[in-house]
């Protein structure tokens, strides 16, 4: 499959420009107000950063490898948070049967990962061993950066 990133133009959002074509398809993306990069959650690769200049993607970089990056959010301090839905399987190297087994197994294998663009380091805030997240999907950071909402099961 191929994913595409489009820019839709206001005010009517009918005009669009193709910015990027990929062999995989990111599930979510968000701009970081601090470093100006777009961060993408790609379930086949992980967390990507994308530098845009006008209507051109000039640099794409894998910043954190993950098994199933799902949703990405950025705090007002520039910290990036991303959910890893299934930390035990990698979509790029597994059969769909394994994916469905993991999804319906009931095992808590989701993770929440924090990426610091300033230091270019990441850390797992909630890991699968805690049993806290069965399927980690959405993530949102509070306005004051004091807590993170995670949609999971």
PDB file of C-alpha atoms in Angstrom, residues 9 41 57 60 63 66 71 90 101 120 129 132 141 148:
ATOM      1  CA  UNK A   9      -5.871  24.876   1.264  1.00  0.00           C
ATOM      2  CA  UNK A  41       3.135   7.930  13.678  1.00  0.00           C
ATOM      3  CA  UNK A  57       9.104  17.609   2.214  1.00  0.00           C
ATOM      4  CA  UNK A  60      12.331  12.665   6.656  1.00  0.00           C
ATOM      5  CA  UNK A  63      13.390   9.180  15.349  1.00  0.00           C
ATOM      6  CA  UNK A  66       8.392   1.015  17.141  1.00  0.00           C
ATOM      7  CA  UNK A  71      -1.117   8.312  17.535  1.00  0.00           C
ATOM      8  CA  UNK A  90       5.859  -5.637  14.138  1.00  0.00           C
ATOM      9  CA  UNK A 101      -4.386 -12.706  17.410  1.00  0.00           C
ATOM     10  CA  UNK A 120      16.943  13.291  20.530  1.00  0.00           C
ATOM     11  CA  UNK A 129       4.981  -5.130  31.551  1.00  0.00           C
ATOM     12  CA  UNK A 132      -1.829  -0.808  32.059  1.00  0.00           C
ATOM     13  CA  UNK A 141      -1.268  16.248  26.250  1.00  0.00           C
ATOM     14  CA  UNK A 148      -1.258  12.874  29.232  1.00  0.00           C
TER      15      UNK A 148
END
